XYZ file of C-alpha atoms in Angstrom:
562
model
C 84.667 197.622 40.631
C 87.355 195.119 41.606
C 87.919 194.306 45.242
C 90.953 196.089 46.675
C 93.813 193.682 47.328
C 94.524 193.187 51.020
C 97.965 193.889 52.431
C 100.066 191.492 54.447
C 98.707 190.027 57.662
C 100.799 189.498 60.757
C 100.605 185.751 60.144
C 102.004 186.122 56.616
C 104.809 188.361 57.849
C 105.673 185.710 60.458
C 105.779 182.935 57.879
C 107.861 185.057 55.510
C 110.307 185.798 58.315
C 110.551 182.088 59.166
C 111.192 181.310 55.524
C 113.986 183.899 55.507
C 115.608 181.936 58.335
C 115.562 178.775 56.240
C 112.683 177.079 58.056
C 111.298 174.179 56.025
C 109.275 172.350 58.687
C 107.126 173.426 61.638
C 105.955 170.784 64.099
C 102.648 171.962 65.447
C 99.179 171.504 66.859
C 96.450 174.063 66.066
C 93.983 175.909 68.274
C 91.536 178.781 68.117
C 93.940 181.692 68.585
C 96.211 180.288 65.882
C 93.580 180.114 63.140
C 94.890 183.235 61.335
C 98.306 181.573 61.174
C 96.995 178.205 60.042
C 94.954 179.932 57.347
C 98.071 181.728 56.089
C 100.026 178.453 56.081
C 97.889 177.239 53.186
C 99.782 179.726 51.002
C 103.233 179.103 52.498
C 105.864 176.617 51.251
C 106.769 175.751 54.852
C 105.650 172.234 55.679
C 103.548 171.721 58.781
C 103.766 168.351 60.561
C 100.783 167.663 62.787
C 101.659 165.923 66.042
C 99.202 164.144 68.290
C 100.158 166.031 71.462
C 101.932 169.335 72.030
C 104.698 167.583 73.960
C 105.212 165.481 70.848
C 105.725 168.513 68.604
C 108.398 170.071 70.816
C 110.248 166.740 71.093
C 110.012 166.338 67.297
C 111.558 169.781 66.851
C 114.262 168.768 69.341
C 115.077 165.550 67.471
C 115.145 167.507 64.202
C 117.632 169.983 65.676
C 119.923 167.351 67.210
C 120.526 165.337 64.064
C 120.523 168.234 61.578
C 122.348 170.963 63.489
C 119.594 173.404 62.473
C 117.133 175.273 64.679
C 113.992 173.232 65.338
C 110.631 175.036 65.231
C 107.425 174.041 67.008
C 104.021 175.644 67.411
C 101.177 175.276 69.898
C 98.074 177.197 70.848
C 97.522 179.232 74.001
C 96.760 177.909 77.483
C 97.096 174.125 77.736
C 98.769 173.957 74.344
C 101.545 176.232 75.512
C 101.912 174.626 78.935
C 102.169 171.177 77.330
C 105.394 172.426 75.727
C 107.097 173.146 79.050
C 108.753 169.743 79.515
C 110.165 169.824 75.986
C 111.441 173.376 76.407
C 113.142 172.362 79.658
C 114.668 169.351 77.917
C 116.120 171.554 75.159
C 117.396 174.068 77.702
C 119.122 171.311 79.725
C 120.837 169.873 76.655
C 121.551 173.191 74.861
C 119.377 172.396 71.841
C 118.437 175.311 69.543
C 114.653 175.704 69.291
C 112.299 178.514 68.359
C 109.032 177.870 70.152
C 105.928 179.634 68.825
C 102.899 179.895 71.104
C 99.486 181.321 70.396
C 98.098 183.849 72.843
C 94.775 185.555 73.543
C 94.249 188.975 71.877
C 96.273 191.822 73.350
C 93.065 193.463 74.584
C 92.417 190.392 76.781
C 95.898 190.039 78.269
C 95.787 189.974 82.045
C 92.043 189.365 82.251
C 92.219 185.590 82.871
C 90.334 185.015 79.655
C 89.704 181.555 78.190
C 92.971 179.649 77.689
C 95.156 182.551 78.783
C 98.397 181.737 80.585
C 101.531 183.780 81.125
C 103.714 181.382 79.176
C 106.618 183.826 79.188
C 106.523 183.957 82.979
C 106.218 180.185 83.222
C 109.164 179.509 80.893
C 111.480 182.361 81.866
C 113.934 180.074 83.754
C 114.087 177.562 80.878
C 114.540 179.784 77.814
C 117.425 181.893 76.574
C 114.979 184.694 75.799
C 111.259 185.293 75.226
C 109.168 187.747 73.207
C 105.529 188.801 73.602
C 104.659 190.340 70.232
C 102.306 193.316 70.491
C 103.040 194.921 67.125
C 103.092 192.749 63.982
C 105.510 195.193 62.333
C 108.155 193.939 64.783
C 107.888 190.317 63.663
C 110.772 190.294 61.118
C 113.198 191.648 63.713
C 111.918 189.403 66.498
C 112.157 186.266 64.361
C 115.658 187.139 63.214
C 116.777 187.773 66.782
C 115.120 184.596 68.045
C 116.958 182.380 65.565
C 120.257 184.154 66.189
C 119.893 183.724 69.949
C 118.790 180.088 69.658
C 121.766 178.944 67.602
C 124.673 181.131 68.773
C 126.801 180.949 71.897
C 125.447 178.184 74.067
C 122.347 177.195 72.052
C 118.929 176.863 73.595
C 115.194 177.509 73.214
C 113.735 180.945 72.474
C 109.979 181.541 72.805
C 107.787 183.892 70.757
C 104.268 184.458 72.142
C 101.786 185.485 69.427
C 98.455 187.134 70.346
C 95.634 186.342 67.952
C 95.030 189.962 66.917
C 98.728 190.393 66.063
C 98.477 187.432 63.667
C 95.165 188.585 62.198
C 96.017 192.248 61.651
C 95.910 193.225 57.973
C 97.699 195.756 55.774
C 100.849 195.529 57.853
C 104.005 197.304 56.712
C 106.801 195.433 58.501
C 109.758 197.178 60.079
C 113.286 196.253 58.925
C 114.739 193.186 60.589
C 117.745 194.925 62.128
C 118.646 193.165 65.385
C 118.805 195.015 68.692
C 120.666 192.695 71.029
C 122.382 194.924 73.526
C 124.537 193.069 76.009
C 124.477 189.725 74.188
C 128.061 188.526 73.940
C 129.399 185.479 72.135
C 132.797 184.050 72.970
C 134.613 182.766 69.902
C 138.329 182.180 69.620
C 140.407 181.442 72.660
C 143.089 183.543 74.290
C 146.396 182.836 72.510
C 148.390 182.633 75.726
C 145.863 180.181 77.152
C 146.118 178.026 74.033
C 149.861 177.777 74.525
C 149.328 176.931 78.185
C 147.190 173.945 77.160
C 149.939 172.558 74.949
C 152.606 173.314 77.556
C 150.608 171.439 80.193
C 150.146 168.544 77.772
C 153.855 168.351 76.982
C 154.653 168.047 80.707
C 151.961 165.481 81.535
C 152.412 161.750 81.847
C 148.760 160.664 82.130
C 146.575 163.007 80.058
C 142.906 162.407 79.162
C 140.663 164.209 76.687
C 137.076 164.478 77.986
C 134.441 165.325 75.331
C 130.873 166.468 75.926
C 127.872 167.842 74.104
C 129.663 171.088 73.362
C 131.826 169.183 70.873
C 128.668 168.200 68.995
C 127.187 171.698 69.178
C 130.366 173.248 67.800
C 130.709 170.632 65.031
C 134.142 169.924 66.465
C 134.198 166.203 65.639
C 137.042 166.545 63.137
C 139.195 168.822 65.298
C 138.726 166.618 68.342
C 139.726 163.518 66.411
C 142.842 165.203 65.009
C 143.883 166.360 68.466
C 143.318 162.927 69.996
C 145.261 161.161 67.248
C 148.168 163.603 66.957
C 148.706 163.737 70.725
C 147.749 160.045 71.151
C 145.288 160.905 73.909
C 142.843 158.554 75.633
C 139.329 159.925 75.087
C 136.262 159.589 77.300
C 132.850 161.089 76.585
C 129.646 162.100 78.285
C 126.301 160.717 77.135
C 125.844 163.829 74.995
C 129.367 163.517 73.627
C 128.791 160.080 72.106
C 129.964 160.044 68.501
C 132.720 162.622 69.064
C 134.991 159.740 68.169
C 133.523 156.832 66.223
C 132.724 153.673 68.168
C 135.696 151.326 67.994
C 138.319 154.053 67.588
C 141.454 152.852 69.401
C 141.685 156.032 71.499
C 138.071 155.881 72.680
C 137.587 154.411 76.161
C 133.817 154.894 76.258
C 131.475 156.856 78.446
C 132.548 158.088 81.871
C 130.421 158.261 85.006
C 127.480 156.425 86.532
C 127.152 153.834 83.747
C 130.531 154.430 82.165
C 133.112 151.800 81.396
C 135.473 150.683 84.141
C 138.404 151.790 82.003
C 137.016 155.287 81.416
C 136.335 155.795 85.118
C 139.695 154.456 86.270
C 141.498 156.538 83.641
C 139.825 159.796 84.653
C 140.453 159.063 88.326
C 144.156 158.385 87.764
C 145.019 161.012 85.141
C 147.327 163.953 85.829
C 145.819 166.213 83.134
C 142.129 166.381 82.244
C 141.272 168.407 79.141
C 137.508 168.857 79.333
C 135.836 170.161 76.175
C 132.183 171.239 76.115
C 131.132 169.533 79.352
C 129.356 170.672 82.497
C 130.564 167.950 84.887
C 127.055 166.641 85.397
C 126.312 164.687 88.558
C 125.809 161.528 86.453
C 129.522 161.852 85.697
C 130.838 163.132 89.020
C 128.255 161.459 91.321
C 127.642 164.955 92.632
C 131.091 164.812 94.210
C 132.964 167.428 92.239
C 135.558 167.785 94.984
C 136.414 164.082 94.621
C 136.496 163.972 90.816
C 139.850 163.686 89.000
C 141.638 164.813 92.140
C 145.110 163.988 90.800
C 144.666 166.068 87.676
C 145.284 169.572 86.463
C 141.879 170.401 84.976
C 141.596 172.430 81.786
C 138.019 173.384 80.997
C 137.026 174.637 77.536
C 133.426 175.825 77.239
C 131.333 178.441 75.453
C 129.477 179.249 78.669
C 131.658 180.862 81.362
C 129.044 180.016 84.008
C 129.880 176.306 83.700
C 133.584 176.692 84.398
C 134.525 175.837 87.996
C 130.836 175.460 88.860
C 131.204 171.799 89.866
C 134.863 170.818 89.540
C 137.731 173.140 90.430
C 139.331 174.302 87.209
C 143.008 175.151 87.012
C 142.863 176.619 83.513
C 139.706 178.111 81.993
C 139.205 178.900 78.319
C 135.872 180.394 77.259
C 135.040 180.028 73.590
C 133.845 177.869 70.728
C 135.131 174.303 71.089
C 135.960 173.788 67.423
C 137.837 177.067 67.073
C 139.827 176.484 70.246
C 140.739 172.926 69.280
C 141.827 174.163 65.861
C 144.065 176.733 67.583
C 145.498 173.998 69.777
C 146.308 171.975 66.656
C 148.163 174.970 65.209
C 150.324 175.341 68.320
C 150.810 171.603 68.951
C 153.920 171.184 66.720
C 155.761 173.875 68.694
C 156.054 171.729 71.818
C 157.293 168.180 72.417
C 154.519 165.678 72.940
C 154.711 163.448 76.009
C 155.779 159.843 75.757
C 152.697 157.906 76.821
C 153.593 154.232 76.368
C 153.448 153.499 80.095
C 150.130 155.328 80.435
C 148.621 153.500 77.491
C 149.964 150.232 78.884
C 147.993 150.835 82.073
C 144.880 151.853 80.146
C 145.040 148.761 77.926
C 145.431 146.561 80.998
C 142.249 148.050 82.462
C 140.486 147.389 79.159
C 141.690 143.776 79.158
C 140.776 143.169 82.793
C 137.384 144.932 82.664
C 135.806 144.529 79.226
C 132.272 145.766 78.638
C 130.733 142.328 78.212
C 127.238 140.904 77.951
C 125.335 137.684 77.332
C 125.145 137.103 73.584
C 123.810 133.537 73.809
C 120.303 134.500 74.917
C 117.669 137.085 73.982
C 119.134 139.936 75.999
C 118.765 143.654 75.270
C 122.512 144.000 74.808
C 122.462 141.214 72.234
C 119.615 142.929 70.350
C 121.463 146.256 70.296
C 124.729 144.700 69.137
C 122.866 142.874 66.369
C 121.123 146.103 65.383
C 124.490 147.823 65.194
C 125.837 145.134 62.874
C 122.854 145.343 60.516
C 121.906 149.028 60.610
C 124.993 150.511 58.995
C 127.276 153.293 60.141
C 125.239 156.181 58.757
C 121.998 155.229 60.494
C 120.500 157.540 63.100
C 119.588 156.070 66.479
C 117.145 157.798 68.828
C 116.426 156.505 72.313
C 113.959 157.082 75.073
C 115.105 157.200 78.700
C 115.815 154.250 80.955
C 117.834 151.056 80.855
C 117.624 150.775 77.083
C 119.139 154.273 76.777
C 122.221 153.158 78.700
C 122.536 149.878 76.793
C 122.530 151.804 73.518
C 125.159 154.195 74.893
C 127.317 151.234 75.874
C 126.885 148.861 72.943
C 125.602 150.630 69.824
C 128.430 151.498 67.373
C 127.675 155.200 66.858
C 129.807 156.392 63.947
C 129.203 160.148 63.989
C 128.154 162.656 66.586
C 124.830 163.689 65.008
C 123.756 160.091 64.469
C 122.570 159.787 68.052
C 119.766 161.623 69.853
C 118.583 161.151 73.409
C 117.294 163.186 76.345
C 120.271 163.640 78.660
C 120.057 166.395 81.247
C 116.326 166.130 81.935
C 115.938 162.418 81.151
C 112.410 162.544 79.722
C 110.530 159.298 79.210
C 108.365 159.663 76.108
C 111.026 161.660 74.257
C 112.040 158.978 71.794
C 109.033 158.394 69.539
C 108.355 162.052 68.638
C 112.097 162.807 68.469
C 112.469 160.019 65.908
C 109.792 161.771 63.835
C 111.899 164.926 63.801
C 115.076 162.967 63.092
C 113.557 161.140 60.127
C 112.210 164.380 58.624
C 115.605 166.021 59.114
C 117.436 163.101 57.494
C 114.910 161.619 55.023
C 117.532 159.624 53.116
C 118.982 157.939 56.198
C 117.656 155.027 58.227
C 116.266 156.077 61.604
C 115.927 153.585 64.471
C 114.161 154.236 67.744
C 115.217 152.096 70.697
C 112.622 152.348 73.451
C 111.066 150.543 76.379
C 107.478 149.637 77.091
C 107.240 152.294 79.805
C 108.638 155.109 77.678
C 106.723 154.156 74.549
C 103.391 154.453 76.304
C 104.139 158.036 77.298
C 103.946 159.146 73.670
C 102.431 156.163 71.872
C 99.875 158.389 70.144
C 102.691 159.725 67.931
C 102.436 156.473 65.993
C 99.663 158.399 64.267
C 102.141 161.075 63.187
C 104.443 158.389 61.804
C 101.587 156.740 59.933
C 100.165 159.982 58.530
C 103.555 161.083 57.206
C 104.584 157.596 56.055
C 107.893 157.817 57.898
C 109.982 154.605 57.615
C 111.115 154.634 61.257
C 112.086 151.256 62.711
C 111.032 150.951 66.365
C 113.081 148.556 68.503
C 110.915 147.922 71.570
C 112.743 146.237 74.461
C 109.710 144.966 76.334
C 110.382 143.726 79.865
C 106.964 144.472 81.350
C 108.381 146.766 84.049
C 109.817 150.206 84.656
C 113.283 148.746 84.335
C 115.576 151.426 85.737
C 113.382 152.052 88.766
C 113.125 148.290 89.341
C 116.915 147.963 89.156
C 117.366 150.681 91.783
C 114.750 149.102 94.052
C 116.485 145.739 93.644
C 119.974 147.033 94.394
C 119.382 149.724 96.992
C 115.985 148.957 98.546
C 116.410 145.228 99.228
C 114.221 144.213 96.303
C 111.131 145.881 97.776
C 109.443 146.465 94.427
C 106.665 149.016 94.294
C 104.705 150.385 91.315
C 107.055 149.134 88.620
C 104.991 146.284 87.124
C 103.255 147.268 83.871
C 100.591 144.578 84.065
C 98.191 146.387 81.744
C 100.540 146.455 78.781
C 98.829 145.956 75.428
C 99.967 143.775 72.579
C 102.209 146.417 71.026
C 102.257 144.716 67.648
C 98.469 144.928 67.498
C 98.628 148.589 68.515
C 101.092 149.267 65.709
C 98.930 147.379 63.235
C 95.929 149.435 64.314
C 97.841 152.463 62.998
C 98.698 150.622 59.788
C 102.287 150.024 60.925
C 103.907 146.638 60.361
C 104.608 144.793 63.635
C 106.811 141.819 64.438
C 106.883 139.766 67.632
C 110.358 138.495 68.608
C 110.391 135.894 71.372
C 113.631 133.964 70.820
C 117.231 134.644 69.932
C 116.844 132.716 66.683
C 114.405 135.347 65.399
C 116.446 138.468 66.161
C 118.615 138.842 63.063
C 115.842 137.901 60.649
C 113.387 140.301 62.300
C 115.777 143.264 62.172
C 116.656 142.467 58.559
C 112.962 142.296 57.664
C 112.385 145.670 59.320
C 115.289 147.287 57.471
C 114.086 145.922 54.122
C 110.484 147.014 54.726
C 109.781 150.345 52.968
C 107.581 151.755 55.733
C 107.575 151.988 59.517
C 108.000 148.821 61.578
C 107.648 148.021 65.262
C 109.673 145.073 66.568
C 108.553 143.832 69.988
C 111.477 142.067 71.709
C 110.395 140.266 74.880
C 113.273 140.487 77.371
C 113.781 139.566 81.001
C 113.039 142.178 83.678
C 116.099 140.924 85.579
C 118.586 142.432 83.109
C 120.560 145.248 84.752
C 122.649 148.108 83.426
C 126.230 147.586 84.562
C 128.706 148.995 85.477
C 126.919 151.188 88.000
C 128.332 153.792 90.362
C 125.989 153.805 93.380
C 124.678 157.154 94.624
C 127.185 159.005 96.772
C 130.168 156.903 95.627
C 133.170 158.078 93.627
C 133.452 156.870 90.048
C 135.939 154.109 90.870
C 133.500 152.418 93.283
C 131.511 150.550 90.653
C 129.192 147.577 90.787
C 130.291 145.509 87.819
C 128.293 142.280 88.194
């Protein structure tokens, strides 16, 4: 008598539902309650990428999402596995990155009993997710997965968590329910109000000093093309946030650079002096406004376009609010634009160009400086390369000097500013864009927060090129202590640093020491030509500072420039 064929398990239904959503890669780390799922994965076409720490898998999913525009998926076991995801979930929530986070959970019969590795991960993450599900019936999995992906990627994107008890995954002979969504009360704002669109163009036609201010919402909405057309047709100066980098390609004549704490002098002066500020997909972060929303762009009529109505007038008083998708609204603006006369902006541009001439973003290119390394990397890497950064001084130098050509060619942790983000995020970026070159620019402090992910790079043979700017200190903290605490340095010296090249080689990754300016170009070229991963260790001075700098509590025109 032949053995009766078993029906579907909850784990198989989950994997099938993920496949229906187009999932090709899960970044994960296994544990006991997830064994039914890991067993089912052996028969699934979805690729699993094993990280070396749960924080690494959520950052990898984040990097994957940023450069691909797809929803990133990560997986961790219950208890400490789930809680190790919290920083990465918060990071995605801060930057509006679409993730579906899968966590293992103890069996439903043990919920609430403080059993081994039980935590209320839904309670812990409630403030940092768009929505969460605790699955108690495996038949609900197709609907829950469909809803989770829809919620993660629509409206203002963000992370959605699905908590998976072991018995739900292990249950056999499951007949799944249909995947019809039940999202009562969830509203997405799409196209703008027609009268408001006309008001934008009317305000523009009457202005003499307009500025277009682009943020991460431009990237999320894939509005790069519409933004560029608007800027060029109306001949608008454009400034960006850190998350908006790439909205216009580096070197575009209308682009003035980043605005805010480490923005260009020209961008800050222009925003301060403008009479019309058209803000698209921004939240007026305190790194832009110095936390002084009432003193930001005080001469301007402010038009704020954003998918999230909560952000409008939250920090800066808005005179005209338009809630909706940035790309659709900009496309509507372009349709109406020919109906009104455009302002004559020669005097305004004359002032802007004078600021650019008087206050160029300059650096020392005659010595081995981090700015010199980044400019050289930009010359050699090519316009289609993806650059990922960690957080700190190097992050700001990349924002200032790397020639980012497109908006999804750049990934960094912005709102939360997580050291250790870069290495695992570069893993996700390389897997999302396997045909493109991926460069990680990091510092010796940040790298050591996730250095174990070199193992993930080695195991998956990912040809990531790691640009390590090694100054032996926690550079940004040191700079602040130098400037604002009379040079009273405390706990910033990384005296126990290893030989990073030897560490890389221990993982089977090619390493190159770079100690002089004469070696820079050859070393980067060697790394690019090498078929596998490479770590380049650039020894730089700890005295290099990120400038310009708006000190805490100062308005954006009160910059330290040297």
